[in-house]
mmCIF file of C-alpha atoms in Angstrom:
data_model
loop_
_atom_site.group_PDB
_atom_site.id
_atom_site.type_symbol
_atom_site.label_atom_id
_atom_site.label_comp_id
_atom_site.label_asym_id
_atom_site.label_seq_id
_atom_site.Cartn_x
_atom_site.Cartn_y
_atom_site.Cartn_z
ATOM 1 C CA MET A 18 -1.051 11.522 -20.706
ATOM 2 C CA TYR A 19 -4.013 12.353 -18.564
ATOM 3 C CA LEU A 20 -4.621 12.494 -14.620
ATOM 4 C CA SER A 21 -7.686 11.821 -13.063
ATOM 5 C CA ARG A 22 -9.367 12.505 -9.176
ATOM 6 C CA LEU A 23 -11.919 9.977 -8.117
ATOM 7 C CA LEU A 24 -13.622 11.552 -4.727
ATOM 8 C CA LEU A 25 -14.633 8.004 -3.055
ATOM 9 C CA ASN A 26 -17.350 7.389 -0.712
ATOM 10 C CA LEU A 27 -16.424 6.277 2.520
ATOM 11 C CA ARG A 28 -19.906 5.294 3.104
ATOM 12 C CA ASN A 29 -20.130 2.999 0.235
ATOM 13 C CA ARG A 30 -19.216 -1.167 0.407
ATOM 14 C CA ASN A 31 -17.582 -1.169 -2.333
ATOM 15 C CA VAL A 32 -15.458 1.528 -1.660
ATOM 16 C CA GLN A 33 -14.544 -0.020 1.644
ATOM 17 C CA LYS A 34 -13.757 -3.659 -0.327
ATOM 18 C CA ASP A 35 -11.447 -1.876 -2.072
ATOM 19 C CA LEU A 36 -9.884 0.320 0.551
ATOM 20 C CA ALA A 37 -8.865 -2.968 2.486
ATOM 21 C CA ASN A 38 -7.585 -5.039 -0.847
ATOM 22 C CA CYS A 39 -5.248 -3.386 -2.908
ATOM 23 C CA GLN A 40 -6.299 -6.411 -5.403
ATOM 24 C CA GLU A 41 -10.503 -5.281 -5.398
ATOM 25 C CA LEU A 42 -8.915 -1.640 -5.882
ATOM 26 C CA HIS A 43 -7.157 -2.432 -8.538
ATOM 27 C CA ARG A 44 -9.811 -4.336 -10.886
ATOM 28 C CA THR A 45 -12.412 -1.317 -9.722
ATOM 29 C CA ILE A 46 -9.929 0.942 -11.637
ATOM 30 C CA LEU A 47 -9.526 -1.171 -14.786
ATOM 31 C CA ARG A 48 -12.853 -0.812 -14.847
ATOM 32 C CA ALA A 49 -12.652 2.611 -16.939
ATOM 33 C CA PHE A 50 -10.284 0.678 -19.498
ATOM 34 C CA PRO A 51 -13.050 -1.502 -20.844
ATOM 35 C CA GLN A 52 -10.499 -2.985 -23.904
ATOM 36 C CA ALA A 53 -7.891 -4.242 -21.396
ATOM 37 C CA PRO A 54 -7.483 -8.409 -21.431
ATOM 38 C CA LYS A 55 -9.594 -10.265 -19.227
ATOM 39 C CA THR A 56 -6.635 -11.502 -17.455
ATOM 40 C CA GLU A 57 -5.322 -12.101 -13.989
ATOM 41 C CA ASN A 58 -2.314 -10.647 -15.336
ATOM 42 C CA ASN A 59 -2.343 -7.377 -13.598
ATOM 43 C CA GLU A 60 1.023 -5.699 -15.253
ATOM 44 C CA GLY A 61 0.049 -6.441 -18.122
ATOM 45 C CA ALA A 62 -2.926 -4.604 -18.204
ATOM 46 C CA ARG A 63 -1.582 -1.650 -16.156
ATOM 47 C CA SER A 64 1.402 -1.347 -18.572
ATOM 48 C CA GLN A 65 -1.044 -1.267 -21.977
ATOM 49 C CA PHE A 66 -2.680 1.391 -20.498
ATOM 50 C CA GLY A 67 0.402 3.569 -19.154
ATOM 51 C CA ILE A 68 -1.745 3.321 -15.461
ATOM 52 C CA LEU A 69 -0.494 4.860 -12.081
ATOM 53 C CA TYR A 70 -2.577 5.635 -8.963
ATOM 54 C CA ARG A 71 -2.478 6.270 -5.756
ATOM 55 C CA LEU A 72 -4.580 6.790 -2.652
ATOM 56 C CA GLU A 73 -4.665 10.123 -0.864
ATOM 57 C CA THR A 74 -6.177 11.474 2.674
ATOM 58 C CA ASN A 75 -7.085 15.014 2.424
ATOM 59 C CA ASN A 76 -6.055 16.277 6.294
ATOM 60 C CA HIS A 77 -8.283 18.877 6.108
ATOM 61 C CA ASP A 78 -11.654 17.675 5.217
ATOM 62 C CA GLY A 79 -10.913 13.603 5.541
ATOM 63 C CA HIS A 80 -11.725 12.957 2.043
ATOM 64 C CA VAL A 81 -10.249 10.137 0.379
ATOM 65 C CA SER A 82 -9.564 10.372 -3.165
ATOM 66 C CA VAL A 83 -7.470 8.374 -6.267
ATOM 67 C CA LEU A 84 -5.281 10.365 -8.465
ATOM 68 C CA VAL A 85 -4.993 8.067 -12.103
ATOM 69 C CA GLN A 86 -2.400 8.617 -14.191
ATOM 70 C CA SER A 87 -3.065 7.235 -17.846
ATOM 71 C CA GLN A 88 -1.898 7.057 -21.413
ATOM 72 C CA THR A 89 -5.020 6.400 -22.449
ATOM 73 C CA LEU A 90 -8.283 8.370 -21.893
ATOM 74 C CA PRO A 91 -10.669 6.414 -18.780
ATOM 75 C CA ASN A 92 -14.075 6.034 -19.242
ATOM 76 C CA TRP A 93 -15.587 6.781 -15.608
ATOM 77 C CA GLN A 94 -18.589 6.311 -16.591
ATOM 78 C CA GLU A 95 -17.928 2.693 -16.028
ATOM 79 C CA LEU A 96 -18.125 3.071 -12.224
ATOM 80 C CA ASN A 97 -22.200 3.820 -12.718
ATOM 81 C CA SER A 98 -22.571 0.702 -12.038
ATOM 82 C CA LEU A 99 -21.782 0.546 -8.519
ATOM 83 C CA SER A 100 -23.891 2.782 -7.288
ATOM 84 C CA GLY A 101 -23.332 5.204 -5.225
ATOM 85 C CA TYR A 102 -18.775 4.596 -5.271
ATOM 86 C CA LEU A 103 -17.929 8.207 -5.952
ATOM 87 C CA LEU A 104 -19.561 10.871 -2.798
ATOM 88 C CA GLU A 105 -21.422 13.182 -4.730
ATOM 89 C CA LYS A 106 -20.703 17.135 -4.035
ATOM 90 C CA ASP A 107 -22.471 19.519 -6.051
ATOM 91 C CA ASP A 108 -19.111 22.167 -5.467
ATOM 92 C CA ILE A 109 -16.315 19.418 -7.060
ATOM 93 C CA GLN A 110 -16.373 18.013 -10.228
ATOM 94 C CA ASN A 111 -16.183 14.157 -9.459
ATOM 95 C CA PRO A 112 -14.542 12.547 -11.091
ATOM 96 C CA ALA A 113 -12.541 14.851 -12.380
ATOM 97 C CA CYS A 114 -10.217 14.663 -15.276
ATOM 98 C CA LYS A 115 -7.244 16.236 -17.376
ATOM 99 C CA PRO A 116 -4.842 16.166 -20.492
ATOM 100 C CA ILE A 117 -1.171 16.342 -18.818
ATOM 101 C CA GLY A 118 0.997 15.107 -21.661
ATOM 102 C CA GLU A 119 1.996 18.632 -22.545
ATOM 103 C CA LEU A 120 2.469 19.685 -19.608
ATOM 104 C CA TYR A 121 5.392 16.896 -19.349
ATOM 105 C CA GLN A 122 6.338 17.863 -22.783
ATOM 106 C CA LYS A 123 7.248 21.627 -21.634
ATOM 107 C CA LEU A 124 9.474 20.280 -18.848
ATOM 108 C CA LYS A 125 13.270 21.858 -18.976
ATOM 109 C CA LEU A 126 16.529 20.555 -17.605
ATOM 110 C CA GLY A 127 17.324 22.521 -14.769
ATOM 111 C CA THR A 128 13.733 22.988 -13.773
ATOM 112 C CA ARG A 129 13.360 22.260 -9.664
ATOM 113 C CA LEU A 130 9.945 21.057 -8.489
ATOM 114 C CA VAL A 131 7.993 19.770 -5.980
ATOM 115 C CA PHE A 132 7.148 16.227 -5.717
ATOM 116 C CA ARG A 133 5.184 13.273 -3.641
ATOM 117 C CA LEU A 134 5.675 10.121 -4.305
ATOM 118 C CA ARG A 135 4.049 6.938 -2.765
ATOM 119 C CA ALA A 136 6.255 4.054 -3.320
ATOM 120 C CA ASN A 137 7.313 0.518 -2.066
ATOM 121 C CA PRO A 138 10.917 0.843 -1.354
ATOM 122 C CA THR A 139 12.747 -2.806 -1.753
ATOM 123 C CA ARG A 140 15.748 -4.870 -2.277
ATOM 124 C CA LYS A 141 16.305 -8.139 -4.361
ATOM 125 C CA THR A 142 17.695 -11.127 -3.126
ATOM 126 C CA THR A 143 18.444 -14.692 -3.528
ATOM 127 C CA VAL A 144 16.809 -17.583 -1.917
ATOM 128 C CA GLU A 145 17.913 -20.919 -2.703
ATOM 129 C CA THR A 146 18.351 -19.666 -6.309
ATOM 130 C CA LYS A 147 14.991 -18.057 -6.259
ATOM 131 C CA SER A 148 14.945 -14.674 -6.322
ATOM 132 C CA LYS A 149 12.452 -12.751 -4.077
ATOM 133 C CA ARG A 150 12.257 -9.029 -2.996
ATOM 134 C CA VAL A 151 12.666 -7.766 0.371
ATOM 135 C CA GLU A 152 11.081 -4.228 1.531
ATOM 136 C CA LEU A 153 13.341 -2.263 3.453
ATOM 137 C CA TYR A 154 12.509 -0.989 6.849
ATOM 138 C CA LYS A 155 15.281 1.623 7.804
ATOM 139 C CA GLU A 156 14.776 5.277 6.797
ATOM 140 C CA ALA A 157 18.498 5.181 5.521
ATOM 141 C CA ASP A 158 17.678 2.650 3.103
ATOM 142 C CA GLN A 159 15.088 4.170 2.214
ATOM 143 C CA ILE A 160 16.219 7.550 1.239
ATOM 144 C CA ALA A 161 19.453 5.519 -0.347
ATOM 145 C CA TRP A 162 16.595 3.748 -2.613
ATOM 146 C CA LEU A 163 15.095 7.045 -3.210
ATOM 147 C CA GLN A 164 18.986 8.397 -4.287
ATOM 148 C CA ARG A 165 19.192 5.320 -6.450
ATOM 149 C CA LYS A 166 16.477 5.960 -8.227
ATOM 150 C CA ALA A 167 16.784 9.523 -8.765
ATOM 151 C CA THR A 168 20.182 9.152 -10.609
ATOM 152 C CA GLN A 169 18.768 6.494 -12.965
ATOM 153 C CA GLY A 170 15.331 8.690 -13.141
ATOM 154 C CA GLY A 171 17.004 11.738 -14.370
ATOM 155 C CA PHE A 172 16.641 14.349 -11.363
ATOM 156 C CA ARG A 173 18.277 14.422 -8.203
ATOM 157 C CA LEU A 174 16.903 15.366 -4.614
ATOM 158 C CA LEU A 175 17.962 19.311 -3.477
ATOM 159 C CA SER A 176 20.636 19.188 -0.449
ATOM 160 C CA LEU A 177 21.576 21.536 1.860
ATOM 161 C CA LYS A 178 25.340 22.189 2.688
ATOM 162 C CA LEU A 179 25.647 19.070 4.371
ATOM 163 C CA ALA A 180 25.470 16.643 1.896
ATOM 164 C CA LYS A 181 24.322 14.229 4.335
ATOM 165 C CA ASP A 182 20.900 16.076 4.980
ATOM 166 C CA LEU A 183 18.385 16.499 2.301
ATOM 167 C CA ALA A 184 16.953 19.685 1.743
ATOM 168 C CA ASN A 185 13.255 19.553 2.398
ATOM 169 C CA LEU A 186 12.672 15.803 2.654
ATOM 170 C CA GLN A 187 10.342 14.245 4.526
ATOM 171 C CA VAL A 188 9.764 10.193 4.474
ATOM 172 C CA GLN A 189 6.548 9.404 6.035
ATOM 173 C CA PRO A 190 6.177 5.666 7.075
ATOM 174 C CA MET A 191 2.354 4.277 5.998
ATOM 175 C CA ALA A 192 0.555 1.285 6.719
ATOM 176 C CA LYS A 193 1.052 -1.745 4.706
ATOM 177 C CA ASP A 194 -1.403 -2.780 1.716
ATOM 178 C CA THR A 195 -2.651 -6.157 1.807
ATOM 179 C CA GLY A 196 -4.895 -8.071 -0.676
ATOM 180 C CA TRP A 197 -5.600 -11.313 -2.278
ATOM 181 C CA ARG A 198 -4.204 -12.561 -6.184
ATOM 182 C CA LYS A 199 -5.769 -15.584 -7.041
ATOM 183 C CA GLN A 200 -3.293 -18.056 -9.443
ATOM 184 C CA GLU A 201 -3.253 -20.088 -12.042
ATOM 185 C CA ASP A 202 -3.539 -23.005 -10.328
ATOM 186 C CA LYS A 203 -6.578 -21.503 -8.202
ATOM 187 C CA THR A 204 -5.591 -20.977 -4.806
ATOM 188 C CA SER A 205 -4.877 -17.828 -3.396
ATOM 189 C CA GLN A 206 -1.671 -15.639 -3.117
ATOM 190 C CA LYS A 207 -1.987 -12.984 -0.137
ATOM 191 C CA LEU A 208 -0.182 -9.564 -1.084
ATOM 192 C CA THR A 209 1.710 -7.359 1.191
ATOM 193 C CA PHE A 210 3.325 -4.075 -0.001
ATOM 194 C CA GLY A 211 5.036 -1.899 2.867
ATOM 195 C CA ALA A 212 3.964 1.499 2.182
ATOM 196 C CA VAL A 213 6.913 5.056 1.921
ATOM 197 C CA LEU A 214 5.236 8.598 1.111
ATOM 198 C CA PHE A 215 8.313 10.439 0.248
ATOM 199 C CA GLN A 216 7.756 14.451 -0.439
ATOM 200 C CA GLY A 217 10.651 17.364 -0.877
ATOM 201 C CA GLU A 218 11.921 18.851 -3.966
ATOM 202 C CA LEU A 219 13.864 17.898 -6.468
ATOM 203 C CA GLU A 220 15.844 18.864 -10.021
ATOM 204 C CA ILE A 221 15.786 17.977 -13.454
ATOM 205 C CA THR A 222 19.234 16.423 -14.704
ATOM 206 C CA ASN A 223 18.116 14.321 -17.477
ATOM 207 C CA LEU A 224 15.224 15.857 -19.150
ATOM 208 C CA GLU A 225 14.785 12.687 -20.915
ATOM 209 C CA ALA A 226 15.175 10.410 -18.323
ATOM 210 C CA PHE A 227 12.883 12.499 -15.905
ATOM 211 C CA GLN A 228 9.970 12.513 -17.959
ATOM 212 C CA GLN A 229 10.410 8.698 -18.967
ATOM 213 C CA THR A 230 10.316 8.734 -14.720
ATOM 214 C CA LEU A 231 6.778 10.472 -14.836
ATOM 215 C CA ILE A 232 5.255 7.535 -17.554
ATOM 216 C CA ASN A 233 6.677 4.633 -16.284
ATOM 217 C CA GLY A 234 6.438 5.758 -12.662
ATOM 218 C CA ILE A 235 9.260 4.353 -9.790
ATOM 219 C CA GLY A 236 9.851 1.068 -8.071
ATOM 220 C CA SER A 237 7.689 -1.819 -7.714
ATOM 221 C CA GLY A 238 4.085 -2.686 -7.081
ATOM 222 C CA LYS A 239 2.935 -0.118 -9.649
ATOM 223 C CA SER A 240 -0.249 -2.263 -9.971
ATOM 224 C CA TYR A 241 -1.469 -1.289 -6.652
ATOM 225 C CA GLY A 242 -0.736 2.351 -6.061
ATOM 226 C CA PHE A 243 2.848 2.659 -6.076
ATOM 227 C CA GLY A 244 5.288 4.611 -7.980
ATOM 228 C CA LEU A 245 3.218 7.499 -9.434
ATOM 229 C CA LEU A 246 5.264 10.183 -9.000
ATOM 230 C CA SER A 247 3.765 13.877 -8.740
ATOM 231 C CA ILE A 248 5.323 17.349 -9.168
ATOM 232 C CA ALA A 249 4.012 20.833 -8.925
ATOM 233 C CA ALA A 250 6.315 24.090 -9.562
ATOM 234 C CA ALA A 251 8.901 24.712 -6.631
ATOM 235 C CA ASN A 252 6.932 26.532 -3.515
ATOM 236 C CA THR A 253 3.698 24.883 -4.651
ATOM 237 C CA ALA A 254 1.891 22.726 -2.657
ATOM 238 C CA LEU A 255 0.833 19.356 -3.758
#
């Protein structure tokens, strides 16, 4: 497993295009994985290389970055064809990439961690025999969604003495992600994802399940910047 950080040059037109269209950002990230199949099946390419990513903005300096987790070592030199895409800073390595698989393997049952997750909380519903995902808007529903994912994913959200209150859990609604994807009939499908940023503390309750959660991500929209669960030691800022 590898974790990369890309600092983006916000003055670059290709960056601006990618930030305005989640489909375009997905395609740019796949440039680092040239063996990806030439297909519009984004989920197939994403899952083949275990790619999860998240856009982040640094509140101190305003820099925008992309964190990319992958099971395959990426080749970010492929972005050289997009001249000026990455921000040039003498004091920061950009892009940066490090192995993280060994760290995941060293986790232990009962470990408490701080976490960050940008997710697309939804529920499935059926309309005229067709299944579709519906966005969850209420904070209580979003927290309940995360609690269900935690139970399935081998961890629990730490709670205060009052069971209904979660310790240090922040639920921050974010702007929707949008984009356009070409379909087999050459028409364009509009993509719209509701985004919520969860931050808080968790405890590992099922080590094997939790390790798989770190690898596979949480929820839907994984091809478009959702589902990456970032962790750090308790009392550490992410």
